[in-house]
Coordinates of C-alpha atoms and ligand atoms in Angstrom, one line a residue:
Chain A
M215 CA 13.4 8.3 30.8
S216 CA 12.5 11.7 29.5
F217 CA 10.7 12.3 26.2
G218 CA 13.6 12.9 23.8
P219 CA 15.6 9.7 24.6
F220 CA 12.3 7.7 24.7
L221 CA 11.4 8.9 21.2
L222 CA 14.9 8.0 20.0
L223 CA 14.5 4.5 21.4
A224 CA 11.1 4.2 19.7
V225 CA 12.6 5.4 16.4
L226 CA 15.4 2.9 16.7
E227 CA 13.0 0.0 17.4
G228 CA 10.8 1.3 14.5
T229 CA 13.8 1.3 12.1
V230 CA 14.7 -2.3 12.9
M231 CA 11.0 -3.2 12.3
A232 CA 11.0 -1.2 9.0
A233 CA 14.1 -2.9 7.8
V234 CA 12.9 -6.4 8.3
L235 CA 9.4 -5.6 7.1
A236 CA 10.9 -4.1 3.9
L237 CA 12.6 -7.5 3.2
T238 CA 9.4 -9.6 3.6
A239 CA 7.2 -7.1 1.8
V240 CA 9.6 -6.8 -1.2
G241 CA 9.4 -10.6 -1.6
L242 CA 5.6 -10.5 -1.5
S243 CA 5.5 -7.6 -3.9
L244 CA 7.9 -9.2 -6.4
V245 CA 5.9 -12.4 -6.5
F246 CA 2.7 -10.5 -7.1
G247 CA 4.2 -8.2 -9.6
V248 CA 5.8 -10.8 -11.8
M249 CA 3.4 -13.7 -11.3
R250 CA 0.1 -12.0 -10.3
V251 CA 0.0 -14.5 -7.4
V252 CA -1.1 -13.4 -4.0
N253 CA 1.1 -15.6 -1.8
V254 CA -0.9 -16.0 1.5
A255 CA 1.8 -18.5 2.7
H256 CA 4.5 -15.8 2.5
G257 CA 4.5 -15.4 6.3
E258 CA 5.1 -19.2 6.6
F259 CA 8.2 -18.9 4.4
Y260 CA 9.4 -16.4 7.0
M261 CA 8.4 -18.8 9.9
L262 CA 10.1 -21.6 8.1
G263 CA 13.3 -19.5 7.7
A264 CA 13.3 -18.8 11.5
V265 CA 12.7 -22.4 12.5
L266 CA 15.4 -23.7 10.1
A267 CA 17.7 -21.1 11.6
W268 CA 17.0 -22.5 15.0
F269 CA 17.8 -26.1 13.8
V270 CA 21.0 -25.0 12.1
T271 CA 22.3 -23.0 15.0
Y272 CA 21.3 -25.6 17.6
Y273 CA 22.7 -28.6 15.9
L274 CA 25.8 -27.3 14.2
P275 CA 28.7 -27.4 16.6
F276 CA 29.9 -23.9 15.7
P277 CA 30.5 -20.8 17.7
P278 CA 27.5 -18.4 17.6
L279 CA 28.8 -16.2 14.8
L280 CA 29.7 -19.1 12.5
A281 CA 26.5 -21.0 13.3
W282 CA 24.4 -17.9 12.5
M283 CA 26.2 -17.3 9.3
A284 CA 25.6 -20.9 8.3
A285 CA 21.9 -20.4 9.0
L286 CA 21.9 -17.2 6.9
I287 CA 22.9 -19.4 3.9
I288 CA 21.1 -22.7 4.6
A289 CA 17.7 -21.4 5.7
P290 CA 17.1 -19.2 2.6
V291 CA 18.3 -21.9 0.2
L292 CA 16.0 -24.5 1.8
V293 CA 13.0 -22.1 1.8
A294 CA 13.8 -21.2 -1.8
A295 CA 13.7 -24.9 -2.7
V296 CA 10.3 -25.4 -0.9
A297 CA 9.0 -22.3 -2.8
A298 CA 10.3 -23.5 -6.2
L299 CA 8.7 -26.9 -5.5
T300 CA 5.4 -25.3 -4.6
D301 CA 5.5 -23.4 -7.9
V302 CA 6.2 -26.4 -10.0
L303 CA 3.9 -28.8 -8.2
V304 CA 1.0 -26.5 -7.4
L305 CA 0.9 -23.0 -8.8
K306 CA 1.9 -24.1 -12.4
R307 CA -0.8 -26.7 -12.4
L308 CA -3.4 -24.1 -11.5
K309 CA -2.1 -22.1 -14.4
Y310 CA -1.5 -19.2 -12.0
N311 CA -5.2 -18.5 -11.8
P312 CA -5.5 -15.7 -9.3
E313 CA -8.3 -17.1 -7.2
A314 CA -7.1 -20.7 -7.3
T315 CA -3.6 -19.7 -6.2
I316 CA -5.0 -17.8 -3.2
M317 CA -6.8 -20.9 -2.1
A318 CA -3.8 -23.1 -2.7
T319 CA -1.4 -20.8 -0.8
I320 CA -3.9 -20.7 2.1
G321 CA -3.7 -24.5 2.1
L322 CA 0.1 -24.3 2.0
L323 CA 0.0 -21.9 5.0
Y324 CA -1.7 -24.5 7.2
M325 CA 0.5 -27.3 5.9
L326 CA 3.7 -25.5 6.7
Q327 CA 2.4 -24.4 10.1
Q328 CA 1.3 -28.0 11.0
A329 CA 4.6 -29.4 9.7
A330 CA 6.5 -26.9 12.0
L331 CA 4.3 -27.7 14.9
T332 CA 4.9 -31.4 14.4
V333 CA 8.6 -31.3 13.9
Y334 CA 9.6 -28.2 15.9
G335 CA 7.0 -28.2 18.6
P336 CA 4.8 -25.4 20.1
D337 CA 7.6 -23.6 22.0
A338 CA 9.2 -20.3 21.1
R339 CA 13.0 -20.8 21.1
P340 CA 15.7 -18.2 20.9
V341 CA 18.6 -18.3 18.5
V342 CA 21.9 -17.1 20.1
A343 CA 22.9 -13.7 18.6
P344 CA 26.0 -14.0 16.4
F345 CA 27.7 -11.3 18.5
E346 CA 27.0 -9.4 21.7
W347 CA 27.9 -5.8 22.0
R348 CA 25.9 -2.9 23.3
I349 CA 26.3 0.6 22.1
Q350 CA 26.2 2.9 25.1
L351 CA 24.3 6.1 24.4
P352 CA 24.2 8.8 27.1
W353 CA 20.6 7.8 28.0
F354 CA 20.5 4.0 27.4
G355 CA 22.4 1.1 26.0
Y356 CA 21.2 -0.3 22.6
S357 CA 21.8 -3.6 21.0
G358 CA 24.6 -3.4 18.4
Y359 CA 23.0 -6.5 16.7
K360 CA 19.8 -4.6 16.1
L361 CA 21.7 -1.9 14.3
F362 CA 23.5 -4.5 12.3
V363 CA 20.1 -5.9 11.3
V364 CA 19.2 -2.5 9.8
V365 CA 22.5 -2.3 7.9
A366 CA 22.2 -5.9 6.6
A367 CA 18.6 -5.4 5.5
I368 CA 19.6 -2.2 3.6
L369 CA 22.5 -4.1 1.9
V370 CA 20.2 -7.0 0.9
L371 CA 17.6 -4.5 -0.4
M372 CA 20.2 -2.7 -2.4
A373 CA 21.3 -6.1 -3.9
V374 CA 17.7 -6.8 -4.8
W375 CA 17.4 -3.4 -6.5
W376 CA 20.6 -4.1 -8.4
V377 CA 19.5 -7.5 -9.5
M378 CA 16.2 -6.1 -10.8
T379 CA 17.5 -3.1 -12.6
R380 CA 21.0 -4.0 -13.6
T381 CA 21.2 -7.7 -14.4
K382 CA 19.9 -9.9 -17.1
A383 CA 17.9 -12.0 -14.7
G384 CA 16.2 -8.8 -13.5
L385 CA 15.5 -7.7 -17.1
I386 CA 13.9 -11.0 -17.9
M387 CA 11.8 -10.8 -14.7
R388 CA 10.6 -7.3 -15.6
A389 CA 9.8 -8.3 -19.2
T390 CA 7.8 -11.3 -18.0
Q391 CA 6.0 -9.1 -15.6
V392 CA 4.9 -6.8 -18.4
D393 CA 3.9 -9.3 -21.0
R394 CA 4.3 -13.0 -20.4
D395 CA 3.3 -14.1 -23.9
T396 CA 5.6 -11.7 -25.7
A397 CA 8.4 -12.6 -23.4
Q398 CA 7.9 -16.2 -24.5
T399 CA 8.2 -15.2 -28.2
F400 CA 11.7 -13.8 -27.3
G401 CA 12.9 -17.1 -26.0
I402 CA 12.2 -16.5 -22.3
N403 CA 11.3 -19.7 -20.4
V404 CA 8.4 -18.3 -18.5
N405 CA 8.0 -21.4 -16.3
R406 CA 11.6 -21.0 -15.1
V407 CA 11.2 -17.3 -14.5
Y408 CA 8.1 -18.0 -12.3
A409 CA 9.8 -20.8 -10.3
G410 CA 12.8 -18.5 -9.8
T411 CA 10.7 -15.5 -8.8
F412 CA 8.7 -17.6 -6.2
A413 CA 12.0 -19.0 -4.9
F414 CA 13.5 -15.5 -4.7
G415 CA 10.5 -14.2 -2.8
G416 CA 10.7 -17.1 -0.3
A417 CA 14.4 -16.6 0.1
L418 CA 13.9 -12.9 1.0
A419 CA 11.4 -13.8 3.7
A420 CA 13.8 -16.4 5.1
V421 CA 16.7 -13.9 5.1
A422 CA 14.4 -11.5 7.1
A423 CA 13.7 -14.3 9.5
V424 CA 17.3 -15.3 10.1
L425 CA 18.1 -11.6 10.8
I426 CA 15.2 -11.2 13.3
V427 CA 15.4 -14.6 15.0
P428 CA 18.1 -13.6 17.5
I429 CA 15.8 -10.8 18.6
Q430 CA 12.4 -12.4 18.5
Q431 CA 12.6 -16.2 18.9
A432 CA 11.4 -18.8 16.5
H433 CA 7.8 -20.0 16.8
Y434 CA 5.4 -21.9 14.5
L435 CA 2.8 -19.1 14.5
M436 CA 5.3 -16.3 14.0
G437 CA 4.3 -15.8 10.3
H438 CA 1.0 -14.0 11.0
D439 CA 2.2 -10.5 11.9
P440 CA 4.8 -10.3 9.0
L441 CA 2.1 -11.5 6.6
L442 CA -0.4 -8.9 7.7
L443 CA 2.1 -6.1 7.8
S444 CA 3.6 -7.1 4.5
F445 CA 0.2 -7.0 2.9
I446 CA -0.4 -3.6 4.4
V447 CA 2.9 -2.3 3.1
V448 CA 2.4 -3.8 -0.4
I449 CA -1.1 -2.3 -0.7
I450 CA 0.0 1.1 0.5
G451 CA 3.1 1.1 -1.7
G452 CA 1.3 -0.2 -4.8
L453 CA 1.2 -3.8 -5.8
G454 CA 4.3 -4.8 -7.7
S455 CA 6.1 -1.5 -7.2
I456 CA 9.4 -2.1 -5.4
R457 CA 10.1 1.6 -4.7
G458 CA 6.6 2.0 -3.3
T459 CA 7.1 -1.1 -1.1
L460 CA 10.3 0.3 0.3
V461 CA 8.8 3.7 1.1
A462 CA 5.7 2.1 2.7
A463 CA 7.8 -0.3 4.7
V464 CA 9.6 2.6 6.3
I465 CA 6.4 4.5 7.0
I466 CA 4.6 1.4 8.5
G467 CA 7.7 0.1 10.3
L468 CA 8.6 3.4 11.9
S469 CA 5.0 4.3 12.9
D470 CA 4.4 0.7 14.2
G471 CA 7.6 0.9 16.3
I472 CA 6.8 4.4 17.7
I473 CA 3.1 3.9 18.3
S474 CA 3.8 0.5 19.9
M475 CA 6.2 2.0 22.4
F476 CA 4.2 5.1 23.2
F477 CA 0.8 3.5 23.2
S478 CA 0.2 -0.1 22.4
P479 CA 1.0 -2.6 19.6
T480 CA -2.7 -3.1 19.0
L481 CA -3.3 0.6 18.4
A482 CA -0.3 0.5 15.9
K483 CA -2.0 -2.3 13.9
I484 CA -5.4 -0.5 14.1
I485 CA -3.8 2.7 12.6
A486 CA -1.9 0.7 9.9
T487 CA -5.1 -1.0 8.9
L488 CA -7.0 2.3 8.8
L489 CA -4.3 3.7 6.6
V490 CA -4.8 0.8 4.2
A491 CA -8.5 1.5 4.1
L492 CA -7.8 5.2 3.4
V493 CA -5.3 4.3 0.6
L494 CA -7.8 1.8 -0.9
V495 CA -10.5 4.4 -0.9
F496 CA -8.6 7.4 -2.2
R497 CA -5.7 5.9 -4.1
P498 CA -6.5 2.3 -4.9
Q499 CA -3.4 1.8 -7.0
G500 CA -1.2 2.6 -4.0
L501 CA 1.1 5.5 -3.4
F502 CA 3.5 4.5 -6.2
G503 CA 1.5 2.0 -8.2
A504 CA 0.6 2.7 -11.8
K505 CA -3.0 3.4 -12.5
A506 CA -4.8 0.3 -13.5
Chain B
M269 CA 11.8 -22.7 -45.9
L270 CA 9.0 -22.6 -43.5
R271 CA 6.2 -25.1 -44.2
V272 CA 2.8 -25.2 -42.6
D273 CA 1.2 -28.6 -43.3
G274 CA -2.5 -29.1 -42.5
I275 CA -2.6 -27.5 -39.1
T276 CA -5.7 -27.2 -37.0
A277 CA -5.6 -24.7 -34.1
G278 CA -7.8 -22.5 -32.1
Y279 CA -8.7 -21.3 -28.6
G280 CA -10.0 -23.9 -26.2
P281 CA -12.9 -25.7 -27.9
V282 CA -13.1 -23.1 -30.7
T283 CA -11.3 -24.1 -33.8
I284 CA -10.1 -21.1 -35.9
L285 CA -7.6 -22.7 -38.3
R286 CA -8.8 -25.9 -40.1
D287 CA -6.3 -28.0 -42.1
L288 CA -4.4 -25.0 -43.1
S289 CA -1.3 -25.3 -45.3
F290 CA 1.1 -22.8 -47.0
K291 CA 4.8 -22.2 -47.2
A292 CA 7.2 -19.3 -47.1
E293 CA 10.5 -19.3 -49.0
A294 CA 13.7 -17.6 -48.0
G295 CA 14.3 -14.2 -49.6
Q296 CA 10.6 -13.8 -50.4
V297 CA 7.8 -11.9 -49.0
T298 CA 4.6 -13.9 -48.5
C299 CA 1.6 -11.7 -47.7
I300 CA -1.4 -13.1 -45.9
M301 CA -4.7 -11.4 -46.6
G302 CA -8.2 -12.1 -45.4
R303 CA -11.2 -10.5 -43.7
N304 CA -11.1 -9.3 -40.1
G305 CA -11.4 -12.3 -37.7
V306 CA -10.5 -14.9 -40.3
G307 CA -7.5 -16.0 -38.2
K308 CA -4.5 -14.3 -39.7
S309 CA -3.1 -13.4 -36.2
T310 CA -4.0 -16.8 -35.0
L311 CA -1.9 -18.3 -37.7
M312 CA 1.1 -16.1 -36.7
R313 CA 0.6 -17.1 -33.1
A314 CA 0.5 -20.8 -34.0
I315 CA 3.8 -20.5 -35.9
I316 CA 5.5 -18.7 -33.1
G317 CA 4.1 -21.2 -30.5
L318 CA 1.7 -19.0 -28.6
V319 CA -1.3 -21.0 -29.9
P320 CA -0.9 -24.8 -29.6
V321 CA -1.4 -26.8 -32.8
Q322 CA -3.9 -29.6 -32.4
S323 CA -2.9 -31.5 -35.5
G324 CA -0.6 -31.0 -38.6
Q325 CA 3.0 -29.8 -38.7
I326 CA 5.0 -26.6 -38.8
T327 CA 8.6 -27.1 -40.0
L328 CA 11.5 -24.8 -40.5
G329 CA 14.1 -26.8 -42.6
K330 CA 14.2 -30.1 -40.7
V331 CA 13.0 -28.7 -37.4
A332 CA 9.5 -29.4 -36.2
L333 CA 8.5 -26.1 -34.6
H334 CA 5.1 -27.3 -33.4
A335 CA 6.7 -29.9 -31.2
L336 CA 9.0 -27.5 -29.4
P337 CA 8.1 -25.7 -26.1
P338 CA 7.1 -22.2 -27.1
H339 CA 10.2 -20.4 -25.9
Q340 CA 12.4 -22.7 -28.1
V341 CA 10.7 -21.5 -31.3
P342 CA 12.5 -18.1 -31.5
V343 CA 15.8 -19.8 -30.7
Q344 CA 15.4 -21.6 -34.1
G345 CA 15.3 -18.3 -35.8
V346 CA 11.7 -17.2 -36.0
A347 CA 11.1 -13.6 -35.1
Y348 CA 7.6 -12.1 -34.4
V349 CA 6.3 -8.6 -34.7
P350 CA 2.9 -8.9 -33.1
Q351 CA -0.2 -6.9 -34.1
G352 CA -0.4 -3.9 -31.9
R353 CA 3.4 -4.0 -31.3
R354 CA 3.3 -5.4 -27.7
L355 CA 6.5 -3.7 -26.7
F356 CA 7.7 -4.0 -23.1
G357 CA 6.2 -0.6 -22.3
P358 CA 7.7 0.3 -19.0
L359 CA 11.2 -0.8 -20.2
T360 CA 13.5 1.5 -22.1
V361 CA 14.3 1.2 -25.8
A362 CA 17.7 -0.2 -24.9
E363 CA 16.2 -2.8 -22.7
N364 CA 13.6 -3.8 -25.3
I365 CA 16.6 -4.3 -27.7
E366 CA 18.4 -6.3 -25.1
I367 CA 15.5 -8.7 -24.7
G368 CA 15.6 -9.2 -28.5
L369 CA 19.3 -10.2 -28.3
L370 CA 18.7 -12.9 -25.7
A371 CA 17.1 -15.8 -27.5
R372 CA 19.9 -16.3 -30.0
K373 CA 22.7 -14.9 -27.8
K374 CA 23.5 -12.1 -30.2
G375 CA 25.9 -9.4 -29.1
P376 CA 26.8 -5.7 -29.7
Q377 CA 27.5 -6.3 -33.4
R378 CA 23.9 -7.3 -34.0
R379 CA 22.7 -4.5 -31.8
D380 CA 24.6 -2.0 -33.9
Y381 CA 23.4 -3.4 -37.2
V382 CA 19.8 -3.1 -36.0
L383 CA 20.2 0.4 -34.6
D384 CA 21.9 1.5 -37.9
L385 CA 18.7 0.5 -39.7
F386 CA 16.7 2.8 -37.3
P387 CA 18.8 5.7 -36.3
R388 CA 15.9 7.4 -34.6
L389 CA 15.9 4.6 -32.0
R390 CA 19.6 5.1 -31.4
E391 CA 18.8 8.7 -30.3
R392 CA 16.2 7.4 -27.8
L393 CA 17.9 4.5 -26.2
D394 CA 17.1 5.6 -22.6
Q395 CA 13.5 6.6 -23.4
V396 CA 10.7 4.5 -21.9
A397 CA 9.2 2.5 -24.8
S398 CA 5.5 3.4 -24.0
T399 CA 6.4 7.1 -24.5
L400 CA 7.6 6.6 -28.1
S401 CA 5.4 7.9 -30.9
G402 CA 3.4 5.3 -32.8
G403 CA 5.9 5.2 -35.6
E404 CA 8.8 4.9 -33.3
Q405 CA 7.1 2.1 -31.4
Q406 CA 6.6 0.1 -34.6
M407 CA 10.3 0.7 -35.5
L408 CA 11.2 -0.7 -32.1
A409 CA 8.9 -3.7 -32.5
I410 CA 10.7 -4.5 -35.7
A411 CA 14.1 -3.7 -34.4
R412 CA 13.5 -5.9 -31.3
A413 CA 12.6 -8.8 -33.6
L414 CA 15.5 -8.3 -35.9
C415 CA 17.9 -8.6 -33.0
L416 CA 17.4 -12.4 -33.3
E417 CA 19.1 -12.3 -36.7
P418 CA 16.1 -14.4 -37.8
E419 CA 15.6 -16.8 -40.7
V420 CA 11.9 -16.2 -40.7
M421 CA 10.2 -13.0 -39.8
L422 CA 6.5 -12.8 -39.0
L423 CA 5.0 -9.3 -39.2
D424 CA 1.4 -8.8 -38.2
E425 CA 0.0 -5.6 -39.7
P426 CA 3.0 -3.5 -39.0
S427 CA 1.6 -0.5 -40.9
E428 CA -1.7 -0.4 -38.9
G429 CA -2.3 3.2 -37.7
L430 CA 0.8 4.7 -39.3
Q431 CA 1.1 7.7 -41.6
P432 CA 2.1 7.1 -45.3
S433 CA 5.8 8.2 -44.9
M434 CA 6.2 5.8 -42.0
I435 CA 4.5 3.0 -44.0
T436 CA 7.0 3.6 -46.8
L437 CA 9.9 3.4 -44.4
I438 CA 8.6 0.0 -43.1
H439 CA 8.2 -1.3 -46.7
E440 CA 11.7 -0.3 -47.5
T441 CA 12.9 -2.1 -44.4
I442 CA 11.0 -5.2 -45.4
L443 CA 12.5 -5.2 -48.9
R444 CA 16.0 -4.8 -47.5
L445 CA 15.4 -7.8 -45.2
R446 CA 14.1 -9.7 -48.2
E447 CA 17.4 -9.0 -50.0
S448 CA 19.3 -10.4 -47.0
G449 CA 17.5 -13.8 -47.6
I450 CA 15.0 -13.8 -44.7
A451 CA 11.7 -15.5 -45.3
I452 CA 9.1 -12.9 -44.6
I453 CA 5.5 -13.5 -43.7
L454 CA 3.5 -10.3 -43.7
V455 CA -0.1 -9.9 -42.7
E456 CA -1.3 -6.8 -44.6
Q457 CA -4.7 -5.4 -45.4
R458 CA -3.9 -2.6 -47.8
V459 CA -3.9 -3.7 -51.4
D460 CA -1.4 -1.0 -52.6
S461 CA 1.1 -2.1 -49.9
V462 CA 0.7 -5.7 -50.8
L463 CA 1.3 -5.0 -54.5
R464 CA 4.5 -3.1 -53.5
V465 CA 6.2 -5.7 -51.4
A466 CA 4.7 -9.1 -52.0
D467 CA 6.2 -12.0 -54.0
H468 CA 3.2 -14.2 -53.2
V469 CA -0.1 -13.5 -51.7
A470 CA -2.0 -16.1 -49.6
F471 CA -5.7 -15.5 -49.3
M472 CA -7.4 -16.9 -46.2
A473 CA -11.1 -17.8 -45.7
N474 CA -12.9 -20.4 -43.7
G475 CA -9.9 -21.1 -41.5
R476 CA -7.6 -22.1 -44.4
V477 CA -5.3 -20.6 -47.0
E478 CA -7.6 -21.0 -50.1
T479 CA -5.4 -19.5 -52.8
V480 CA -1.8 -18.6 -53.2
V481 CA -1.1 -16.2 -56.1
P482 CA 2.2 -14.8 -57.4
R483 CA 2.4 -11.0 -57.4
S484 CA 2.7 -10.9 -61.2
D485 CA -0.8 -12.3 -61.5
L486 CA -2.4 -9.5 -59.4
A487 CA -3.5 -6.0 -60.3
P488 CA -5.1 -3.4 -58.1
D489 CA -8.6 -4.3 -59.4
S490 CA -8.1 -8.1 -59.2
M491 CA -11.3 -10.0 -58.4
L492 CA -9.4 -11.9 -55.7
F493 CA -9.2 -8.8 -53.5
R494 CA -12.9 -8.3 -53.9
D495 CA -13.6 -11.9 -53.1
Y496 CA -11.4 -12.3 -50.1
L497 CA -11.5 -8.8 -48.6
G498 CA -14.9 -7.6 -49.8
V499 CA -13.4 -4.3 -51.0
Ligands
LIG345 N1 -7.5 -15.4 -27.1 C1 -8.6 -15.7 -27.8 N2 -9.6 -16.5 -27.2 C2 -10.7 -16.8 -28.0 N3 -10.9 -16.4 -29.2 C3 -10.0 -15.7 -29.8 C4 -8.8 -15.3 -29.1 N4 -8.1 -14.5 -30.0 C5 -8.8 -14.4 -31.1 N5 -9.9 -15.1 -31.1 C6 -10.9 -15.3 -32.1 O1 -10.3 -16.0 -33.2 C7 -10.7 -15.4 -34.4 C8 -9.6 -15.1 -35.3 O2 -8.9 -14.0 -34.7 P1 -7.6 -13.3 -35.3 O3 -7.1 -12.3 -34.3 O4 -6.7 -14.4 -35.7 O5 -8.1 -12.6 -36.6 P2 -7.4 -11.7 -37.7 O6 -7.6 -12.4 -39.0 O7 -6.0 -11.5 -37.2 O8 -8.3 -10.4 -37.6 P3 -7.9 -8.8 -37.7 O9 -7.8 -8.6 -39.2 O10 -9.0 -8.1 -37.1 O11 -6.6 -8.7 -37.0 C9 -11.7 -14.3 -34.1 O12 -13.0 -14.8 -34.2 C10 -11.4 -14.0 -32.7 O13 -12.5 -13.5 -32.0
LIG346 MG1 -5.0 -9.8 -36.6

């Protein structure tokens, strides 16, 4: 394949990557922004979403499209429930202390991983794509499902944006983010906002997983990469800034896709990590974060 | 009527308020005075539910406020203008107002009433709250609290850092609210301001309200001001 088409293919792969990354990173960023909790188990919510999607599509006697759509609803709802339970049973009792919640979510990471290993097993298993069509470009054919993933991720992100900026729930979350005590003096039930935000973040990771799992297979260790990349994205974009997170997801996703194809995935991670180091040195608040 | 009966409250192991009692009547302005650090803001925060009460009672009519979860206190009709304003800075004026309307499910009518009191805010609805001038920020803090259509209003040094004309405007607003039958509890350090708006003055020292005096018994050179403020 000559350079031009190869670059196009790399850009396409990078765009898919960026779209899914944006979903996981936005969840992480939202949770940090509103609750000041660094959720180390965020990647495991993603893994859990993928594994649940496998169970749903495997055991429901539906045709692939219906089964996948069922997974798209069931997996995020179940993950949101696990997240909300984590908030009420663990994070709330730690009073959202930043250091304590990091330790607790590290513990949760291993618990979810081991639970998946026990119940689901060590194998990577594919989920049948909801539909099969290839788009035939002059130089190569490309998966129509992958393009669908990009469109779907953009739609979900627009919905998140709309919820945060245009709805009462979003207003309440933003007010709580700014000043939890004052929010309380205006009748806002901060405990409920926190449980809801943590559940929302988990659900976003699960949606990303259900979208990706027909491409990448479900595996009990699959949470590592998205966690690392989401942290990279959130730090570059500025902790708690949704706009920054989106821009950084596009930068990191695209460059990761392109560098992986032209050189190697390892080099892509090295460069991304280097970028984080540079951002931390020269602009610690992130590209879009407010100065502390 | 809001009654505070023998409350003890503080931060962790540190007790700030000890067996403190006082009351605030509807349609009256009760001023709280006392030296810096005596616990005036702590008292406000105890009433609104931000500082837990270890013993004693705070009641509004028949409702025991101290027994409610904090976010339920404003629902009962207690509005709070904190010291230093504490606006939702990155949110717009309109959004800050919107937050104020939530607790008691007030609608556009209340919003219009409040914005009519502060026309300057109406001109700046889409402006981000942190970019307002100090005076405008204080107006917004009061407007946001008034959105609750409260029965009791707690104001913690609303005139702090404002120029005289702005202070006058805030006094006028307080007197209008008094006419409408709200019980107002005002923490205020300036003697002249207190003499202009107060019906009663409660003097704090040693973690308690030690004396409550009607306005008519006070003059600018009263000994009480010297004793409790050291002026
Ligand atoms: N969050 C807190 N944790 C621990 N101690 C606190 C806290 N907030 C206030 N205090 C202490 O409680 C005491 C009373 O503070 P408070 O703010 O109620 O005083 P104040 O009368 O409002 O003073 P000022 O006139 O300066 O506003 C002070 O000694 C203060 O240091
Ligand atoms: Mg004070």
